[in-house]
PDB file of C-alpha atoms and ligand atoms in Angstrom:
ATOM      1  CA  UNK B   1      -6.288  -8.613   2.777  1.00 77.00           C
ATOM      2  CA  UNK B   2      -2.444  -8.781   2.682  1.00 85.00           C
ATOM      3  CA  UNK B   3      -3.251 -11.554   5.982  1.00 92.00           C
ATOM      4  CA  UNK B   4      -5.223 -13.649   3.783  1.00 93.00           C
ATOM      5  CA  UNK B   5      -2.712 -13.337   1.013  1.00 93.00           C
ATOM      6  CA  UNK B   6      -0.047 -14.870   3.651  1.00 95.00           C
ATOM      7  CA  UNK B   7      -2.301 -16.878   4.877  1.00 96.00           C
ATOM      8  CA  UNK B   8      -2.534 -18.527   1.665  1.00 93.00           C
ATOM      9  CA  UNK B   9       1.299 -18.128   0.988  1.00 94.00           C
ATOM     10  CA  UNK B  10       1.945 -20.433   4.420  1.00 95.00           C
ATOM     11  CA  UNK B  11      -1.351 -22.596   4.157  1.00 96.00           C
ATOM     12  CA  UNK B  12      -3.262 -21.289   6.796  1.00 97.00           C
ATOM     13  CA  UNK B  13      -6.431 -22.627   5.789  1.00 97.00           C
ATOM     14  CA  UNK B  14      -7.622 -22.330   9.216  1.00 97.00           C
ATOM     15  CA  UNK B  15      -6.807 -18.493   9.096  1.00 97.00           C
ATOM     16  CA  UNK B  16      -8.488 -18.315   6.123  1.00 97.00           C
ATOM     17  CA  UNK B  17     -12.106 -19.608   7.330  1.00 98.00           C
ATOM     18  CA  UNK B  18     -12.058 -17.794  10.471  1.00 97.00           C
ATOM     19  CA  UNK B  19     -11.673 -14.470   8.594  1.00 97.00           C
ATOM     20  CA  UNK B  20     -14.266 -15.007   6.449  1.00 97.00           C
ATOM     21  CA  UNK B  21     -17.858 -13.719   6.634  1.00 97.00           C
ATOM     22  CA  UNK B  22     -19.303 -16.234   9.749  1.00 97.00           C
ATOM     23  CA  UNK B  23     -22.249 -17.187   7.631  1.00 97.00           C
ATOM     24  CA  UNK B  24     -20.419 -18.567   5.128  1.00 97.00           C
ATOM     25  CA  UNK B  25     -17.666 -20.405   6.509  1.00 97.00           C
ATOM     26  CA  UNK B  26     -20.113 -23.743   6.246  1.00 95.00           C
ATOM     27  CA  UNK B  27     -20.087 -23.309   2.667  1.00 95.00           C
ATOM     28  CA  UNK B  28     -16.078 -22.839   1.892  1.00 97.00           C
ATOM     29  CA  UNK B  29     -14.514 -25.429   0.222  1.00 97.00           C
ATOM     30  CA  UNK B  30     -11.315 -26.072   2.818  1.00 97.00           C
ATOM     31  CA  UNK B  31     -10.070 -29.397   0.746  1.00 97.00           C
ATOM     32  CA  UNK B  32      -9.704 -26.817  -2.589  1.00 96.00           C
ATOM     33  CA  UNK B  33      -8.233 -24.137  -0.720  1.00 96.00           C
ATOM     34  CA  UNK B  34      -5.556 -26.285   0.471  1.00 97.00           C
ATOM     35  CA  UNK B  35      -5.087 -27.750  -2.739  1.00 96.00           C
ATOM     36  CA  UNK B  36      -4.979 -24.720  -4.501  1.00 93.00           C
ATOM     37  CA  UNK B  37      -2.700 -22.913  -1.723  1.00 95.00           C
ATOM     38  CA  UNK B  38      -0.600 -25.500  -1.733  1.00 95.00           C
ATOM     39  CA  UNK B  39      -0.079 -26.122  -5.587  1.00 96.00           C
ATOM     40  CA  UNK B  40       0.263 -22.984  -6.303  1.00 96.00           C
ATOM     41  CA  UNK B  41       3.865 -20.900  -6.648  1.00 96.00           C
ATOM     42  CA  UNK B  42       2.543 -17.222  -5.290  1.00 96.00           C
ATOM     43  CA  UNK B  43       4.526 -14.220  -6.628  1.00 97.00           C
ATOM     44  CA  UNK B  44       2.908 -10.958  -4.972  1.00 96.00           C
ATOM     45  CA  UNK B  45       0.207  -9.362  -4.052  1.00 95.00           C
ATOM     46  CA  UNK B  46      -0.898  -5.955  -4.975  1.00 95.00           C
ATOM     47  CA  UNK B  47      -3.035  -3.552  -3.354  1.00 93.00           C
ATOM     48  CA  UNK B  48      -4.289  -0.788  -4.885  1.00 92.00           C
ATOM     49  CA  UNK B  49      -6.677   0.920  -3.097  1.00 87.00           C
ATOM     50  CA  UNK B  50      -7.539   0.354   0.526  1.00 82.00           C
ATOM     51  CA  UNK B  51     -10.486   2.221   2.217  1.00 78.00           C
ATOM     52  CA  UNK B  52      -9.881   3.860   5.316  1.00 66.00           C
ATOM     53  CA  UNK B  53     -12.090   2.535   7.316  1.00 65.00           C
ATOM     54  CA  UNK B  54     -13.609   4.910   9.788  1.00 71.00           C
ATOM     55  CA  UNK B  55     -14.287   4.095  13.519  1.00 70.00           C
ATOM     56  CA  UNK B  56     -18.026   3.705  12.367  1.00 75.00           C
ATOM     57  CA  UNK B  57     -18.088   1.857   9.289  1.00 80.00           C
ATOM     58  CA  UNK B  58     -19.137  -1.416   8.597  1.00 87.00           C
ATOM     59  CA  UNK B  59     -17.910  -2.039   5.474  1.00 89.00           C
ATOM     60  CA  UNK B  60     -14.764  -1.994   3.585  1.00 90.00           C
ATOM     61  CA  UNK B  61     -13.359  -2.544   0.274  1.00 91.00           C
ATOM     62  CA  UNK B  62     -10.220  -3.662  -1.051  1.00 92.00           C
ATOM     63  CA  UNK B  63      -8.775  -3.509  -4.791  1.00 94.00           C
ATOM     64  CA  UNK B  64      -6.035  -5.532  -5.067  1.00 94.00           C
ATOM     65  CA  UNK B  65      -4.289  -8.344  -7.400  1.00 95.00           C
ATOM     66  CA  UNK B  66      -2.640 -11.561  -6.806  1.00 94.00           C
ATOM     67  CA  UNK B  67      -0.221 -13.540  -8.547  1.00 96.00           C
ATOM     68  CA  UNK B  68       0.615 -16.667  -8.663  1.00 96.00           C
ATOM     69  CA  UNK B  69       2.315 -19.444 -11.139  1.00 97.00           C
ATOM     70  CA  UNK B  70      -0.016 -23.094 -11.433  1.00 95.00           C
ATOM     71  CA  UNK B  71       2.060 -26.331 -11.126  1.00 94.00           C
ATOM     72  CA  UNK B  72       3.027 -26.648 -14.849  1.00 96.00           C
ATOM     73  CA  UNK B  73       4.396 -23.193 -14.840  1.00 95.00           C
ATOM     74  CA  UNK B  74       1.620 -20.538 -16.112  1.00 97.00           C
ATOM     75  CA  UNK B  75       0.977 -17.473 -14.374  1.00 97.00           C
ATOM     76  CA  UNK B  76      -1.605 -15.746 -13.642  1.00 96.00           C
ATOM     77  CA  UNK B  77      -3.207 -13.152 -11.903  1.00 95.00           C
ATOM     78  CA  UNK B  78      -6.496 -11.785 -10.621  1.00 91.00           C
ATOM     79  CA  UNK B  79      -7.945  -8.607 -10.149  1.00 95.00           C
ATOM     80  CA  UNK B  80     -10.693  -8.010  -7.209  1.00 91.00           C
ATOM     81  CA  UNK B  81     -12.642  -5.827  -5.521  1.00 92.00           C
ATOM     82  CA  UNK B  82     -13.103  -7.148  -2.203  1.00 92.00           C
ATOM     83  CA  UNK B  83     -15.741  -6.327   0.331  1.00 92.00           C
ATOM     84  CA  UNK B  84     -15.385  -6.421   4.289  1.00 93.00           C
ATOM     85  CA  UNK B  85     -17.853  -6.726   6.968  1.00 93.00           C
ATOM     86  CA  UNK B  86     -17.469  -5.834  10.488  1.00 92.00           C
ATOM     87  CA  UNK B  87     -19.313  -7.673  12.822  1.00 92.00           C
ATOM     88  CA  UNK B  88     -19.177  -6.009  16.645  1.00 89.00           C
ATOM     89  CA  UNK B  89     -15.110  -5.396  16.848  1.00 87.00           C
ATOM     90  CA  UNK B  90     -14.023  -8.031  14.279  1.00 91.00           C
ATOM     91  CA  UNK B  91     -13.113  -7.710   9.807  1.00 92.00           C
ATOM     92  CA  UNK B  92     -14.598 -10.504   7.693  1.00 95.00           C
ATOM     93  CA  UNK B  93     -14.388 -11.214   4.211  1.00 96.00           C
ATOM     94  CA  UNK B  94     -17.162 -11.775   2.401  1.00 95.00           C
ATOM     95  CA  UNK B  95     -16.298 -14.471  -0.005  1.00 94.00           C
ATOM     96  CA  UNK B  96     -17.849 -13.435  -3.762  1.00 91.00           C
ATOM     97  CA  UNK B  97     -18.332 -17.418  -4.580  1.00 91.00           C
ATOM     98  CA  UNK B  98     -20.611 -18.216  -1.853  1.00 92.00           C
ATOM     99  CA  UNK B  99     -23.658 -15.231  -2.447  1.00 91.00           C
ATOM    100  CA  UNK B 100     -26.137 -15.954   0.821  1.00 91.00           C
ATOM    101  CA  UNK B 101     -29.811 -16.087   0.066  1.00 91.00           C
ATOM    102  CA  UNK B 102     -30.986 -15.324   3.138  1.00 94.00           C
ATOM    103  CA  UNK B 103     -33.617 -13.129   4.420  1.00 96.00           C
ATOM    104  CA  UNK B 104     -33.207 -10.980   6.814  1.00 95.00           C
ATOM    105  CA  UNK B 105     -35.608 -12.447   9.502  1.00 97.00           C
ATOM    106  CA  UNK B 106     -34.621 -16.197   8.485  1.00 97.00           C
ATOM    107  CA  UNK B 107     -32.294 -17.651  10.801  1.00 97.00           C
ATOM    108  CA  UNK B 108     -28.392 -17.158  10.376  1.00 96.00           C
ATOM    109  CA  UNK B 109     -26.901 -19.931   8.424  1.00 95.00           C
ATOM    110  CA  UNK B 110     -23.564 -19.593  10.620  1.00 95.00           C
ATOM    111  CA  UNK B 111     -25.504 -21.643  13.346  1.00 95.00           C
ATOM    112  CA  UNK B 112     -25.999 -18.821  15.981  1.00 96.00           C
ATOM    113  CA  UNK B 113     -29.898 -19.296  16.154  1.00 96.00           C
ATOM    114  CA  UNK B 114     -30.440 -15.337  16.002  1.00 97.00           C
ATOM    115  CA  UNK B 115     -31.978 -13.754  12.943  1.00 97.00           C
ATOM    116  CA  UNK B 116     -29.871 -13.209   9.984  1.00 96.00           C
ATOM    117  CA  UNK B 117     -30.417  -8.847  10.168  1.00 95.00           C
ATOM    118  CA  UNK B 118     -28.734  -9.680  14.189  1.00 94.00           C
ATOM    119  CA  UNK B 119     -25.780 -11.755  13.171  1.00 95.00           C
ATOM    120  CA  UNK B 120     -23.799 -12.030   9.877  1.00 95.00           C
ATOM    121  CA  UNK B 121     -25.959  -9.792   8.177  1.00 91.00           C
ATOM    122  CA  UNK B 122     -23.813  -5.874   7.434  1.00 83.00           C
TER     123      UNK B 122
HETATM  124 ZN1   ZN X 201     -24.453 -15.359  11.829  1.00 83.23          ZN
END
């Protein structure tokens, strides 16, 4: 989380789509995450609760804020509960705006031609 919060900081939009959930990546929006990484003043980051995540898990969440000031001046800030999937030794985010409809013998939508349940699915 506190990656993805520099990431945005530094416009690492690239860093930003890699991390997130596989599956999804075709659906992010990179043009508005630039835009809004870029036009925005950010002002800190918060985390509030982190769980450890055991050897064996494959899922995390993440309560944090983040704050940030819009071009004309307002601040504002947002509080999330974020959820993590680990897929074989790697952490993804799994972005809350792009739900996946999949089932879980329908094919991936990441592109890997195995089932969703064998890929991106946790
Ligand atoms: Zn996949």
């Amino acid at each position: 989380m506190r990656s993805r919060y520099s990431a945005y900081v530094l416009g690492l939009i690239d860093y930003l789509v890699t991390t997130t959930l596989p599956a999804q990546q075709p659906l992010l929006d990179r043009q508005a995450m630039a835009q809004w990484s870029h036009d925005s003043r950010w002002l800190g980051l918060n985390v509030e609760r982190e769980d450890p995540a055991s050897a064996s898990a494959s899922r995390a969440q993440v309560i944090f804020s983040a704050h940030w000031a819009d071009p004309d001046g307002s601040q504002h800030s947002h509080r999330e509960c974020s959820d993590f999937c680990k897929l074989g030794e790697r952490w993804y985010f799994i972005d809350p705006n792009h739900p996946l409809d999949v089932g879980r013998n329908d094919p991936c939508p990441c592109g890997s031609g195995k089932k969703f349940k064998q890929c991106c699915r946790c």
